[in-house]
Short mmCIF file of C-alpha atoms in Angstrom, two decimals:
data_model
loop_
_atom_site.label_atom_id
_atom_site.label_comp_id
_atom_site.label_asym_id
_atom_site.label_seq_id
_atom_site.Cartn_x
_atom_site.Cartn_y
_atom_site.Cartn_z
CA UNK A 1 64.78 76.01 158.90
CA UNK A 2 68.09 76.13 160.78
CA UNK A 3 70.95 77.98 159.22
CA UNK A 4 74.37 76.38 159.30
CA UNK A 5 77.53 78.31 159.98
CA UNK A 6 81.14 77.40 159.29
CA UNK A 7 83.61 78.86 161.81
CA UNK A 8 86.10 79.98 159.21
CA UNK A 9 88.12 83.07 158.55
CA UNK A 10 89.71 84.57 155.49
CA UNK A 11 93.51 84.36 155.25
CA UNK A 12 94.70 87.91 154.71
CA UNK A 13 97.69 88.90 152.67
CA UNK A 14 98.82 91.25 155.42
CA UNK A 15 101.36 88.66 156.56
CA UNK A 16 102.01 87.15 153.14
CA UNK A 17 102.98 89.79 150.60
CA UNK A 18 101.76 88.66 147.22
CA UNK A 19 104.12 87.55 144.45
CA UNK A 20 101.83 88.58 141.62
CA UNK A 21 102.29 92.16 140.44
CA UNK A 22 98.65 92.31 139.43
CA UNK A 23 97.42 91.55 142.94
CA UNK A 24 99.79 93.62 145.01
CA UNK A 25 97.10 94.95 147.30
CA UNK A 26 96.88 93.59 150.83
CA UNK A 27 93.76 91.49 151.33
CA UNK A 28 93.11 92.13 154.98
CA UNK A 29 89.33 92.59 154.96
CA UNK A 30 86.88 89.70 155.30
CA UNK A 31 86.06 88.10 151.96
CA UNK A 32 83.02 89.54 150.18
CA UNK A 33 79.81 87.57 150.03
CA UNK A 34 79.29 85.04 147.25
CA UNK A 35 76.90 85.92 144.46
CA UNK A 36 73.40 84.51 144.79
CA UNK A 37 72.97 80.92 143.66
CA UNK A 38 69.88 78.75 143.76
CA UNK A 39 71.88 75.75 144.94
CA UNK A 40 73.09 77.03 148.32
CA UNK A 41 70.94 79.95 149.44
CA UNK A 42 71.71 79.44 153.14
CA UNK A 43 75.46 79.55 152.70
CA UNK A 44 75.38 82.94 151.08
CA UNK A 45 73.67 84.40 154.14
CA UNK A 46 76.68 83.53 156.28
CA UNK A 47 79.27 86.28 155.91
CA UNK A 48 81.84 84.57 158.15
CA UNK A 49 82.13 81.56 155.84
CA UNK A 50 82.22 82.94 152.33
CA UNK A 51 85.00 82.23 149.86
CA UNK A 52 85.70 85.19 147.55
CA UNK A 53 84.63 84.27 143.99
CA UNK A 54 87.57 83.38 141.75
CA UNK A 55 86.41 85.76 139.05
CA UNK A 56 86.24 88.66 141.52
CA UNK A 57 89.70 88.39 143.11
CA UNK A 58 91.77 85.30 142.33
CA UNK A 59 94.36 85.99 145.02
CA UNK A 60 91.77 86.55 147.78
CA UNK A 61 89.98 83.36 146.62
CA UNK A 62 93.27 81.43 146.89
CA UNK A 63 94.02 82.73 150.39
CA UNK A 64 90.43 82.04 151.52
CA UNK A 65 90.71 78.40 150.41
CA UNK A 66 94.03 77.88 152.21
CA UNK A 67 92.55 79.24 155.46
CA UNK A 68 89.10 77.70 155.23
CA UNK A 69 90.18 74.27 154.02
CA UNK A 70 92.71 74.27 156.88
CA UNK A 71 95.71 73.70 154.61
CA UNK A 72 98.11 76.19 156.22
CA UNK A 73 98.38 79.16 158.55
CA UNK A 74 100.88 81.93 159.16
CA UNK A 75 104.15 81.34 160.96
CA UNK A 76 105.29 84.03 163.41
CA UNK A 77 108.02 85.16 160.98
CA UNK A 78 106.62 87.12 158.04
CA UNK A 79 106.62 85.01 154.87
CA UNK A 80 106.69 81.64 156.65
CA UNK A 81 103.78 79.25 156.95
CA UNK A 82 102.67 76.42 159.20
CA UNK A 83 101.45 73.50 157.07
CA UNK A 84 98.40 72.11 158.87
CA UNK A 85 97.58 68.37 158.98
CA UNK A 86 95.22 68.42 155.97
CA UNK A 87 97.75 70.31 153.84
CA UNK A 88 100.56 68.07 155.01
CA UNK A 89 98.51 64.96 154.17
CA UNK A 90 98.44 66.14 150.53
CA UNK A 91 102.24 66.53 150.67
CA UNK A 92 102.50 63.00 152.13
CA UNK A 93 100.45 61.64 149.22
CA UNK A 94 102.85 63.37 146.79
CA UNK A 95 105.82 61.93 148.71
CA UNK A 96 104.40 58.40 148.75
CA UNK A 97 103.92 58.31 144.97
CA UNK A 98 107.21 60.00 144.03
CA UNK A 99 109.23 57.91 146.49
CA UNK A 100 108.15 54.76 144.65
CA UNK A 101 109.08 56.32 141.29
CA UNK A 102 112.49 57.47 142.54
CA UNK A 103 113.34 54.03 143.86
CA UNK A 104 112.07 52.36 140.68
CA UNK A 105 114.54 54.53 138.74
CA UNK A 106 117.48 53.52 140.95
CA UNK A 107 117.70 56.36 143.49
CA UNK A 108 118.23 56.03 147.26
CA UNK A 109 117.04 58.47 149.92
CA UNK A 110 119.54 60.10 152.29
CA UNK A 111 119.95 63.38 154.15
CA UNK A 112 122.46 66.26 154.10
CA UNK A 113 122.90 68.98 156.79
CA UNK A 114 121.01 72.23 156.30
CA UNK A 115 124.02 74.34 157.33
CA UNK A 116 126.49 74.90 154.48
CA UNK A 117 129.82 76.78 154.74
CA UNK A 118 129.58 80.07 152.84
CA UNK A 119 132.81 79.22 151.00
CA UNK A 120 131.00 76.29 149.33
CA UNK A 121 128.43 78.63 147.78
CA UNK A 122 131.22 80.88 146.48
CA UNK A 123 132.97 78.08 144.60
CA UNK A 124 130.57 78.05 141.63
CA UNK A 125 130.46 81.62 140.28
CA UNK A 126 127.04 81.68 138.60
CA UNK A 127 125.54 79.77 141.54
CA UNK A 128 126.57 82.35 144.13
CA UNK A 129 125.46 85.19 141.84
CA UNK A 130 122.05 83.58 141.33
CA UNK A 131 121.39 82.80 144.99
CA UNK A 132 123.11 85.64 146.92
CA UNK A 133 120.02 87.85 147.29
CA UNK A 134 118.02 84.95 148.78
CA UNK A 135 120.55 83.56 151.26
CA UNK A 136 119.88 83.31 155.00
CA UNK A 137 123.19 83.42 156.90
CA UNK A 138 124.18 82.25 160.39
CA UNK A 139 127.01 84.30 161.91
CA UNK A 140 126.69 83.46 165.63
CA UNK A 141 126.61 79.99 167.18
CA UNK A 142 126.73 79.12 170.88
CA UNK A 143 126.97 82.80 171.72
CA UNK A 144 130.16 83.28 169.71
CA UNK A 145 130.83 84.74 166.30
CA UNK A 146 131.57 81.95 163.84
CA UNK A 147 134.92 81.84 162.04
CA UNK A 148 133.03 81.23 158.79
CA UNK A 149 129.42 82.22 158.27
CA UNK A 150 127.02 79.42 157.40
CA UNK A 151 124.30 79.42 154.77
CA UNK A 152 120.92 77.89 155.66
CA UNK A 153 120.33 75.47 152.77
CA UNK A 154 118.87 77.23 149.70
CA UNK A 155 119.60 74.07 147.64
CA UNK A 156 122.24 71.37 148.09
CA UNK A 157 124.41 71.14 144.97
CA UNK A 158 127.45 72.51 146.83
CA UNK A 159 127.37 70.29 149.92
CA UNK A 160 126.44 67.28 147.77
CA UNK A 161 129.54 67.86 145.64
CA UNK A 162 131.71 68.20 148.73
CA UNK A 163 130.55 64.75 149.85
CA UNK A 164 130.56 63.20 146.37
CA UNK A 165 134.24 64.14 146.14
CA UNK A 166 134.88 61.91 149.16
CA UNK A 167 132.72 59.02 147.96
CA UNK A 168 133.58 58.87 144.23
CA UNK A 169 137.01 57.58 143.26
CA UNK A 170 136.57 55.17 140.35
CA UNK A 171 134.19 54.55 137.45
CA UNK A 172 132.97 51.62 139.58
CA UNK A 173 131.45 54.17 142.01
CA UNK A 174 129.23 55.55 139.24
CA UNK A 175 126.47 56.31 138.68
CA UNK A 176 125.77 57.67 142.17
CA UNK A 177 122.08 58.52 142.45
CA UNK A 178 120.51 59.93 145.61
CA UNK A 179 117.48 61.94 146.72
CA UNK A 180 116.64 63.83 149.89
CA UNK A 181 113.36 65.12 151.33
CA UNK A 182 114.24 68.33 153.12
CA UNK A 183 113.38 71.92 153.96
CA UNK A 184 114.90 74.85 152.06
CA UNK A 185 115.28 78.52 153.02
CA UNK A 186 115.23 81.33 150.44
CA UNK A 187 114.73 84.87 151.68
CA UNK A 188 111.99 85.91 149.29
CA UNK A 189 110.80 89.50 149.50
CA UNK A 190 107.31 88.78 148.18
CA UNK A 191 105.69 85.58 149.30
CA UNK A 192 102.50 83.61 148.67
CA UNK A 193 101.51 80.52 150.69
CA UNK A 194 102.74 77.28 149.11
CA UNK A 195 103.82 79.09 145.92
CA UNK A 196 106.69 81.14 147.38
CA UNK A 197 107.65 81.17 151.07
CA UNK A 198 110.84 81.84 153.05
CA UNK A 199 111.02 78.15 153.95
CA UNK A 200 109.47 75.32 152.00
CA UNK A 201 109.62 71.55 151.74
CA UNK A 202 110.86 69.67 148.71
CA UNK A 203 112.68 66.68 147.39
CA UNK A 204 115.95 67.23 145.60
CA UNK A 205 117.63 64.50 143.60
CA UNK A 206 121.36 64.56 142.85
CA UNK A 207 123.22 62.21 140.51
CA UNK A 208 126.76 61.79 139.23
CA UNK A 209 127.66 60.00 135.98
CA UNK A 210 130.69 58.95 133.96
CA UNK A 211 129.50 60.46 130.65
CA UNK A 212 127.57 63.53 129.45
CA UNK A 213 125.13 61.22 127.63
CA UNK A 214 124.20 59.44 130.88
CA UNK A 215 123.65 62.76 132.67
CA UNK A 216 121.43 64.06 129.87
CA UNK A 217 119.43 60.82 129.84
CA UNK A 218 118.94 61.12 133.63
CA UNK A 219 117.82 64.78 133.47
CA UNK A 220 115.27 63.92 130.77
CA UNK A 221 114.12 60.77 132.59
CA UNK A 222 113.32 62.74 135.75
CA UNK A 223 111.39 65.50 133.99
CA UNK A 224 109.40 62.67 132.40
CA UNK A 225 108.71 61.21 135.87
CA UNK A 226 107.42 64.64 136.96
CA UNK A 227 105.33 65.05 133.80
CA UNK A 228 103.62 61.68 134.28
CA UNK A 229 103.06 62.42 137.96
CA UNK A 230 101.42 65.77 137.13
CA UNK A 231 99.08 64.24 134.51
CA UNK A 232 98.27 60.91 136.16
CA UNK A 233 98.16 61.82 139.85
CA UNK A 234 97.54 65.59 140.13
CA UNK A 235 95.40 65.84 136.95
CA UNK A 236 97.48 68.88 135.95
CA UNK A 237 98.27 68.96 132.19
CA UNK A 238 101.75 70.46 132.37
CA UNK A 239 103.81 71.37 129.33
CA UNK A 240 107.33 69.93 129.51
CA UNK A 241 110.27 71.59 127.82
CA UNK A 242 113.66 73.25 128.06
CA UNK A 243 114.24 76.58 129.77
CA UNK A 244 115.84 79.44 127.83
CA UNK A 245 119.41 80.39 128.71
CA UNK A 246 118.08 83.41 130.64
CA UNK A 247 115.78 81.20 132.74
CA UNK A 248 118.26 78.33 133.30
CA UNK A 249 119.12 77.38 136.91
CA UNK A 250 122.23 79.14 138.28
CA UNK A 251 125.06 76.68 137.68
CA UNK A 252 123.28 74.38 135.20
CA UNK A 253 124.11 73.74 131.55
CA UNK A 254 120.46 73.00 130.74
CA UNK A 255 117.23 73.19 132.74
CA UNK A 256 114.12 71.21 131.90
CA UNK A 257 110.77 72.22 133.36
CA UNK A 258 107.10 71.36 133.66
CA UNK A 259 104.89 74.45 133.31
CA UNK A 260 101.29 74.43 134.53
CA UNK A 261 98.50 76.88 133.68
CA UNK A 262 96.67 78.10 136.78
CA UNK A 263 93.03 79.18 136.94
CA UNK A 264 94.04 82.82 136.46
CA UNK A 265 96.05 81.73 133.36
CA UNK A 266 99.40 82.49 134.95
CA UNK A 267 102.15 79.88 134.60
CA UNK A 268 103.47 77.93 137.55
CA UNK A 269 106.88 76.26 137.27
CA UNK A 270 105.84 72.99 138.91
CA UNK A 271 109.08 70.99 138.74
CA UNK A 272 112.57 71.23 137.26
CA UNK A 273 115.39 68.91 136.23
CA UNK A 274 118.88 70.31 135.63
CA UNK A 275 121.75 68.93 133.60
CA UNK A 276 124.63 70.45 135.56
CA UNK A 277 127.30 69.31 133.12
CA UNK A 278 130.67 69.50 134.89
CA UNK A 279 130.11 72.97 136.37
CA UNK A 280 129.98 71.84 140.00
CA UNK A 281 132.37 68.90 139.66
CA UNK A 282 135.07 71.25 138.28
CA UNK A 283 134.40 73.79 141.05
CA UNK A 284 134.71 71.10 143.74
CA UNK A 285 137.20 68.76 142.06
CA UNK A 286 134.75 65.84 141.97
CA UNK A 287 136.72 63.35 139.86
CA UNK A 288 136.95 59.64 139.12
CA UNK A 289 139.44 57.35 137.45
CA UNK A 290 137.94 56.01 134.22
CA UNK A 291 138.42 52.54 132.70
CA UNK A 292 141.61 53.76 130.95
CA UNK A 293 143.13 54.99 134.19
CA UNK A 294 142.50 58.68 133.30
CA UNK A 295 141.14 61.18 135.85
CA UNK A 296 137.82 62.73 134.72
CA UNK A 297 135.31 65.13 136.24
CA UNK A 298 131.86 63.61 136.81
CA UNK A 299 128.76 64.78 134.92
CA UNK A 300 125.84 65.68 137.16
CA UNK A 301 122.12 66.34 137.44
CA UNK A 302 119.78 67.73 140.08
CA UNK A 303 115.98 67.81 140.07
CA UNK A 304 113.21 68.92 142.42
CA UNK A 305 109.52 69.24 143.18
CA UNK A 306 108.31 71.20 146.22
CA UNK A 307 105.24 72.06 148.30
CA UNK A 308 104.59 74.67 145.57
CA UNK A 309 102.85 71.77 143.82
CA UNK A 310 100.06 71.98 146.42
CA UNK A 311 99.48 75.60 145.36
CA UNK A 312 99.30 74.31 141.79
CA UNK A 313 96.57 71.81 142.70
CA UNK A 314 94.53 74.51 144.45
CA UNK A 315 94.82 76.99 141.57
CA UNK A 316 94.21 74.42 138.80
CA UNK A 317 91.13 72.67 140.14
CA UNK A 318 89.51 74.82 142.85
CA UNK A 319 86.18 76.62 142.34
CA UNK A 320 83.96 79.07 144.20
CA UNK A 321 82.89 76.34 146.65
CA UNK A 322 86.51 75.72 147.62
CA UNK A 323 89.19 73.14 147.07
CA UNK A 324 88.73 70.34 144.54
CA UNK A 325 91.22 67.52 145.00
CA UNK A 326 92.14 64.84 142.45
CA UNK A 327 91.19 61.50 144.09
CA UNK A 328 94.72 60.10 143.68
CA UNK A 329 96.13 62.76 146.02
CA UNK A 330 93.13 63.40 148.29
CA UNK A 331 93.72 62.67 152.01
CA UNK A 332 90.02 61.76 152.21
CA UNK A 333 88.53 60.30 149.03
CA UNK A 334 85.05 59.62 150.42
CA UNK A 335 83.25 61.40 153.26
CA UNK A 336 80.28 59.54 154.78
CA UNK A 337 77.56 61.78 156.27
CA UNK A 338 74.96 59.91 158.37
CA UNK A 339 71.60 61.72 158.61
CA UNK A 340 68.85 61.12 161.18
CA UNK A 341 66.16 63.18 162.92
CA UNK A 342 64.71 60.90 165.59
CA UNK A 343 66.68 59.29 168.41
CA UNK A 344 65.50 55.79 167.45
CA UNK A 345 66.97 56.24 163.95
CA UNK A 346 70.46 57.11 165.17
CA UNK A 347 71.86 53.64 165.90
CA UNK A 348 70.69 52.07 162.64
CA UNK A 349 72.09 54.93 160.53
CA UNK A 350 75.46 55.01 162.36
CA UNK A 351 75.80 51.21 162.13
CA UNK A 352 75.17 51.38 158.38
CA UNK A 353 77.67 54.23 158.01
CA UNK A 354 80.28 52.27 159.95
CA UNK A 355 79.68 49.20 157.79
CA UNK A 356 80.09 51.26 154.60
CA UNK A 357 83.31 52.75 155.96
CA UNK A 358 84.77 49.31 156.78
CA UNK A 359 83.82 47.97 153.34
CA UNK A 360 85.50 50.85 151.51
CA UNK A 361 88.55 50.91 153.78
CA UNK A 362 89.11 47.19 153.20
CA UNK A 363 89.20 47.98 149.45
CA UNK A 364 91.97 50.56 149.96
CA UNK A 365 89.74 53.65 149.69
CA UNK A 366 90.50 56.60 152.02
CA UNK A 367 87.18 57.12 153.81
CA UNK A 368 86.03 59.11 156.83
CA UNK A 369 82.70 59.38 158.69
CA UNK A 370 81.54 62.78 159.91
CA UNK A 371 79.28 61.68 162.76
CA UNK A 372 79.64 64.84 164.83
CA UNK A 373 76.28 65.86 166.32
CA UNK A 374 77.06 69.55 166.79
CA UNK A 375 76.61 70.32 163.08
CA UNK A 376 73.73 69.88 160.65
CA UNK A 377 74.06 67.68 157.54
CA UNK A 378 73.91 70.79 155.34
CA UNK A 379 76.83 72.34 157.22
CA UNK A 380 78.82 69.11 156.74
CA UNK A 381 78.04 68.96 153.01
CA UNK A 382 79.44 72.45 152.53
CA UNK A 383 82.43 71.92 154.81
CA UNK A 384 83.65 68.75 153.04
CA UNK A 385 82.94 70.23 149.61
CA UNK A 386 85.12 73.17 150.61
CA UNK A 387 87.87 70.73 151.66
CA UNK A 388 87.72 69.21 148.18
CA UNK A 389 86.72 65.63 149.06
CA UNK A 390 85.94 63.92 145.71
CA UNK A 391 82.87 61.87 146.78
CA UNK A 392 80.23 62.16 149.50
CA UNK A 393 78.03 59.30 150.69
CA UNK A 394 74.79 60.20 152.47
CA UNK A 395 72.95 57.60 154.56
CA UNK A 396 69.54 58.26 156.12
CA UNK A 397 66.86 56.01 157.69
CA UNK A 398 65.20 55.36 154.31
CA UNK A 399 68.57 54.39 152.79
CA UNK A 400 69.14 51.95 155.66
CA UNK A 401 65.70 50.36 155.00
CA UNK A 402 66.48 50.07 151.29
CA UNK A 403 70.05 48.83 151.81
CA UNK A 404 71.34 51.68 149.63
CA UNK A 405 73.22 55.00 149.79
CA UNK A 406 73.27 58.36 148.01
CA UNK A 407 76.54 59.36 146.28
CA UNK A 408 77.48 62.95 145.32
CA UNK A 409 80.45 64.07 143.19
CA UNK A 410 82.45 67.14 144.18
CA UNK A 411 83.25 68.04 140.56
CA UNK A 412 79.57 68.12 139.49
CA UNK A 413 77.59 70.47 141.75
CA UNK A 414 73.94 70.10 142.68
CA UNK A 415 71.51 67.42 141.61
CA UNK A 416 73.42 66.50 138.44
CA UNK A 417 76.26 65.10 140.54
CA UNK A 418 74.01 63.14 142.91
CA UNK A 419 72.96 59.50 142.40
CA UNK A 420 70.37 57.75 144.59
CA UNK A 421 69.89 54.07 145.37
CA UNK A 422 73.45 52.71 145.15
CA UNK A 423 73.45 49.29 146.83
CA UNK A 424 75.34 48.86 150.13
CA UNK A 425 76.28 45.31 149.08
CA UNK A 426 80.07 45.22 149.38
CA UNK A 427 81.20 44.27 145.86
CA UNK A 428 78.61 46.54 144.21
CA UNK A 429 79.45 49.55 146.39
CA UNK A 430 83.23 49.15 146.07
CA UNK A 431 83.05 48.80 142.27
CA UNK A 432 80.76 51.84 142.00
CA UNK A 433 82.90 54.07 144.26
CA UNK A 434 86.17 53.07 142.57
CA UNK A 435 84.60 53.75 139.18
CA UNK A 436 83.37 57.17 140.30
CA UNK A 437 86.78 58.11 141.76
CA UNK A 438 88.36 57.22 138.40
CA UNK A 439 85.73 59.32 136.61
CA UNK A 440 86.43 62.34 138.85
CA UNK A 441 90.19 61.96 138.28
CA UNK A 442 89.71 61.83 134.49
CA UNK A 443 87.16 64.64 134.49
CA UNK A 444 89.50 67.03 136.35
CA UNK A 445 92.30 66.34 133.86
CA UNK A 446 90.03 66.75 130.81
CA UNK A 447 88.66 70.02 132.17
CA UNK A 448 92.17 71.34 132.84
CA UNK A 449 93.39 70.32 129.36
CA UNK A 450 90.44 72.08 127.76
CA UNK A 451 91.10 75.25 129.81
CA UNK A 452 94.82 75.17 128.98
CA UNK A 453 94.38 74.64 125.25
CA UNK A 454 91.72 77.34 124.92
CA UNK A 455 94.12 79.86 126.49
CA UNK A 456 97.24 79.28 124.36
CA UNK A 457 97.51 81.49 121.27
CA UNK A 458 99.84 80.79 118.34
CA UNK A 459 101.61 84.01 117.33
CA UNK A 460 103.85 85.00 114.41
CA UNK A 461 104.88 88.52 115.40
CA UNK A 462 105.83 90.53 118.46
CA UNK A 463 102.65 92.59 118.21
CA UNK A 464 100.57 89.39 118.27
CA UNK A 465 102.55 88.18 121.28
CA UNK A 466 101.89 91.45 123.13
CA UNK A 467 98.18 91.23 122.32
CA UNK A 468 97.93 87.63 123.59
CA UNK A 469 99.73 88.47 126.84
CA UNK A 470 97.58 91.58 127.32
CA UNK A 471 94.52 89.30 127.12
CA UNK A 472 96.01 87.16 129.92
CA UNK A 473 96.76 84.23 127.61
CA UNK A 474 99.91 82.24 126.83
CA UNK A 475 101.64 82.99 123.53
CA UNK A 476 103.37 80.29 121.50
CA UNK A 477 105.60 81.31 118.62
CA UNK A 478 108.90 80.72 116.78
CA UNK A 479 111.91 82.16 118.63
CA UNK A 480 115.61 82.50 117.83
CA UNK A 481 116.22 86.03 119.15
CA UNK A 482 118.91 87.11 121.61
CA UNK A 483 118.89 87.09 125.42
CA UNK A 484 118.57 90.89 125.29
CA UNK A 485 115.42 90.65 123.19
CA UNK A 486 114.03 88.04 125.55
CA UNK A 487 114.58 90.44 128.46
CA UNK A 488 112.89 93.19 126.40
CA UNK A 489 109.76 91.01 126.13
CA UNK A 490 109.77 90.58 129.92
CA UNK A 491 110.23 94.32 130.46
CA UNK A 492 107.49 95.35 128.05
CA UNK A 493 104.88 92.62 128.66
CA UNK A 494 105.70 91.04 132.04
CA UNK A 495 105.90 87.66 130.28
CA UNK A 496 108.87 85.30 130.17
CA UNK A 497 109.76 82.27 128.08
CA UNK A 498 108.31 79.46 130.16
CA UNK A 499 109.98 76.82 127.98
CA UNK A 500 110.75 75.54 124.52
CA UNK A 501 108.24 72.63 124.57
CA UNK A 502 109.51 69.14 123.80
CA UNK A 503 106.57 68.79 121.40
CA UNK A 504 107.45 71.04 118.48
CA UNK A 505 105.51 71.74 115.24
CA UNK A 506 107.04 70.59 111.98
CA UNK A 507 108.03 72.87 109.09
CA UNK A 508 110.09 76.01 108.57
CA UNK A 509 109.64 78.83 111.05
CA UNK A 510 110.61 82.50 111.31
CA UNK A 511 111.40 84.16 114.64
CA UNK A 512 108.46 86.29 115.76
CA UNK A 513 110.85 89.02 116.92
CA UNK A 514 113.56 89.16 114.23
CA UNK A 515 112.12 87.34 111.21
CA UNK A 516 115.24 85.15 111.11
CA UNK A 517 114.93 81.37 110.74
CA UNK A 518 113.92 79.65 113.99
CA UNK A 519 114.26 75.96 114.86
CA UNK A 520 111.82 76.01 117.77
CA UNK A 521 108.68 77.63 119.12
CA UNK A 522 108.77 79.09 122.63
CA UNK A 523 105.96 79.45 125.14
CA UNK A 524 105.55 82.90 126.72
CA UNK A 525 103.41 83.68 129.76
CA UNK A 526 103.20 85.72 132.93
CA UNK A 527 104.08 83.54 135.87
CA UNK A 528 104.17 83.09 139.63
#
């Protein structure tokens, strides 16, 4: 029998230094061979195509998937990445869904320059303190030294306020609600593709309101939009809540977050929404005349989700075979693999495959045919599994004769996920495929919820918290201790307060650190 070979290479960490302190080593060697499995014996014989097992080295596994699934590659500047078409298509799917939600909630898209005068950053004290170490500065332009150095956009609160000051005069100009899709530069010292890079893509929303109540309602509304998106589209069961004072965005009064548990049980901050209060409007003099003729500073919010979310999808759902994409965000939802041996079978099989593609496309399903003749069917099965395509349709000469197809699910490996004899008749096939895509979407979410819940431990004391974190789990317990004690937890365990979840248990509580009364439980975890 012919062996099939995938021309893939491991992505080393030599160019991307790793954010995680537990995986600091550089992964420059080819990935080790997969353990033996009865399902794919041929694949394990190919050392140039193996994805490192998750359980063996989670970071190497993650980098292997990014390289082999053709999501991204290195940029020439250390810590930057080139997002390849398949990776960018996932970002486009995220954009398409969120754009609709933003417009439904009254926001308009626009664009601000990426060069910001340094004096703008200095105007808000905590903002400049928080961002100074990460700033990229331009000091020369057109061959001459600039009178004022420019900051390459790390975030846009400052330049937004500068413009808002020119656009907002009266209460009639409020609320002002905008969003921009843009790139951001933060000079990170340790980077990890998608999760933390020198430059990344994001959307950032900015709003101005007449009252603190409106601003708070907006900040909460947008974290709710992100939460629903994570659950319903990405199948990631995030926990939404409020950041501690220590973890609050530089320049915000309150920060709300969605925290996701990755496959290595680390937390990923997957989206944030900030109530900025009047911090920036006072720094920039962004005022309006209210209905009583009085001058007031506006109340503001900002909120963002970035390409980091793609890293979250990889690390939540992927397995040892590669990427596993939720159908709602998959660039290709169904891959059709035509199979024939004899020349006289080719035309009939390809015609049937083309017909199936047209049927599914007409129903709004993202479908692709892999009719390349340089690769064997087995090679194609493994390649598209590794790229995370939710469903595979196989069509051979016998299927053409029977007017049926074979359908395989990416989330259920081997024979259990394969169903024979699905009719090619349009309405039957469309209904079956749509039903299966819904099942895969639900299955990924249920699996992730089960994993998350089995790895959160309720704790009542600091010793219990330390034990839970040492086991790699998340710790949830009552907290009313000081910022200093919160920093002590980080120093001694490596864990931080990810959030005070919106969903809180009832009843009286005592702080796990001090024994004093506590109103809320906090969620502690190590994070990216």
